[in-house]
């Protein structure tokens, strides 16, 4: 369903594929959580913040491989998360709020 999530990061040699694959898994887990019907927006934001906390913990791994979770990565991750929530019908979610607790 979300085969192309983070494809630009996979295509960019700056981002290690193994870590991008891990990012994708975090976003797919987020997708599973928000795919339940009848969630309140607050629950979606809570799930997003949990996901971002897990991704925040990956920052040193990227740095160890001479990469980083830079602004470009932030855009790709935010777009992927928005794609997930919009796919399940939540069209009023604010992207900035969705990734508000990112630390990169």
Short mmCIF file of C-alpha atoms in Angstrom, two decimals:
data_model
loop_
_atom_site.label_atom_id
_atom_site.label_comp_id
_atom_site.label_asym_id
_atom_site.label_seq_id
_atom_site.Cartn_x
_atom_site.Cartn_y
_atom_site.Cartn_z
CA UNK A 1 0.00 0.00 0.00
CA UNK A 2 2.80 2.43 0.88
CA UNK A 3 5.61 0.93 -1.23
CA UNK A 4 6.92 4.33 -2.26
CA UNK A 5 7.14 5.85 1.21
CA UNK A 6 10.44 7.67 1.59
CA UNK A 7 11.49 6.71 -1.95
CA UNK A 8 13.44 9.99 -2.40
CA UNK A 9 15.47 9.13 0.71
CA UNK A 10 16.19 5.65 -0.62
CA UNK A 11 17.30 7.23 -3.91
CA UNK A 12 19.63 9.70 -2.20
CA UNK A 13 23.00 8.17 -1.29
CA UNK A 14 23.34 10.62 1.61
CA UNK A 15 20.78 8.62 3.60
CA UNK A 16 21.82 5.04 4.51
CA UNK A 17 19.25 2.62 3.10
CA UNK A 18 19.27 0.50 6.24
CA UNK A 19 18.23 3.48 8.37
CA UNK A 20 15.69 4.71 5.83
CA UNK A 21 14.18 1.21 5.90
CA UNK A 22 13.91 1.50 9.68
CA UNK A 23 12.27 4.93 9.33
CA UNK A 24 9.80 3.40 6.91
CA UNK A 25 8.96 0.67 9.43
CA UNK A 26 8.19 3.30 12.06
CA UNK A 27 5.87 5.07 9.63
CA UNK A 28 4.19 1.78 8.66
CA UNK A 29 3.55 1.09 12.35
CA UNK A 30 2.05 4.57 12.59
CA UNK A 31 -0.14 3.68 9.59
CA UNK A 32 -1.43 0.59 11.39
CA UNK A 33 -2.33 2.63 14.44
CA UNK A 34 -4.22 5.32 12.54
CA UNK A 35 -6.01 2.88 10.25
CA UNK A 36 -8.44 2.01 13.03
CA UNK A 37 -11.74 3.65 12.34
CA UNK A 38 -13.19 6.52 14.27
CA UNK A 39 -10.07 7.98 15.90
CA UNK A 40 -10.13 11.46 17.31
CA UNK A 41 -7.59 13.88 15.88
CA UNK A 42 -5.92 14.03 19.29
CA UNK A 43 -5.24 10.30 19.08
CA UNK A 44 -3.68 10.67 15.64
CA UNK A 45 -1.39 13.42 16.92
CA UNK A 46 -0.51 11.27 19.94
CA UNK A 47 0.42 8.35 17.67
CA UNK A 48 2.42 10.73 15.47
CA UNK A 49 4.31 12.10 18.46
CA UNK A 50 5.13 8.55 19.61
CA UNK A 51 6.42 7.75 16.13
CA UNK A 52 8.52 10.92 16.02
CA UNK A 53 9.98 10.12 19.44
CA UNK A 54 11.17 6.79 18.06
CA UNK A 55 12.59 8.51 14.98
CA UNK A 56 14.28 11.15 17.17
CA UNK A 57 16.18 8.32 18.86
CA UNK A 58 17.66 7.38 15.47
CA UNK A 59 19.49 10.69 15.07
CA UNK A 60 22.83 9.35 16.46
CA UNK A 61 22.65 6.35 14.13
CA UNK A 62 22.44 8.66 11.14
CA UNK A 63 25.34 10.73 12.45
CA UNK A 64 27.44 7.59 12.99
CA UNK A 65 27.06 6.88 9.27
CA UNK A 66 27.99 10.44 8.21
CA UNK A 67 24.39 11.38 7.51
CA UNK A 68 21.73 13.28 9.39
CA UNK A 69 18.04 13.81 9.81
CA UNK A 70 18.23 17.20 8.13
CA UNK A 71 15.50 19.54 6.89
CA UNK A 72 15.13 17.56 3.67
CA UNK A 73 14.63 14.33 5.62
CA UNK A 74 12.12 16.14 7.84
CA UNK A 75 10.13 17.12 4.75
CA UNK A 76 10.14 13.56 3.39
CA UNK A 77 9.09 12.11 6.74
CA UNK A 78 6.34 14.70 7.22
CA UNK A 79 5.03 14.07 3.70
CA UNK A 80 5.02 10.31 4.31
CA UNK A 81 3.09 10.72 7.55
CA UNK A 82 0.60 13.06 5.87
CA UNK A 83 0.15 10.53 3.08
CA UNK A 84 -0.71 7.91 5.70
CA UNK A 85 -3.32 10.02 7.52
CA UNK A 86 -4.88 11.30 4.31
CA UNK A 87 -5.07 7.78 2.91
CA UNK A 88 -7.30 6.75 5.80
CA UNK A 89 -9.48 9.82 5.40
CA UNK A 90 -8.14 12.32 7.91
CA UNK A 91 -7.89 15.35 5.65
CA UNK A 92 -7.89 18.07 8.32
CA UNK A 93 -4.67 17.03 10.05
CA UNK A 94 -2.05 19.81 10.28
CA UNK A 95 1.36 18.71 9.03
CA UNK A 96 3.27 20.98 11.41
CA UNK A 97 1.38 19.60 14.40
CA UNK A 98 1.91 16.06 13.15
CA UNK A 99 5.70 16.45 13.34
CA UNK A 100 5.83 19.07 16.10
CA UNK A 101 8.06 17.07 18.41
CA UNK A 102 10.81 16.31 15.92
CA UNK A 103 14.29 17.08 17.23
CA UNK A 104 16.04 17.57 13.89
#
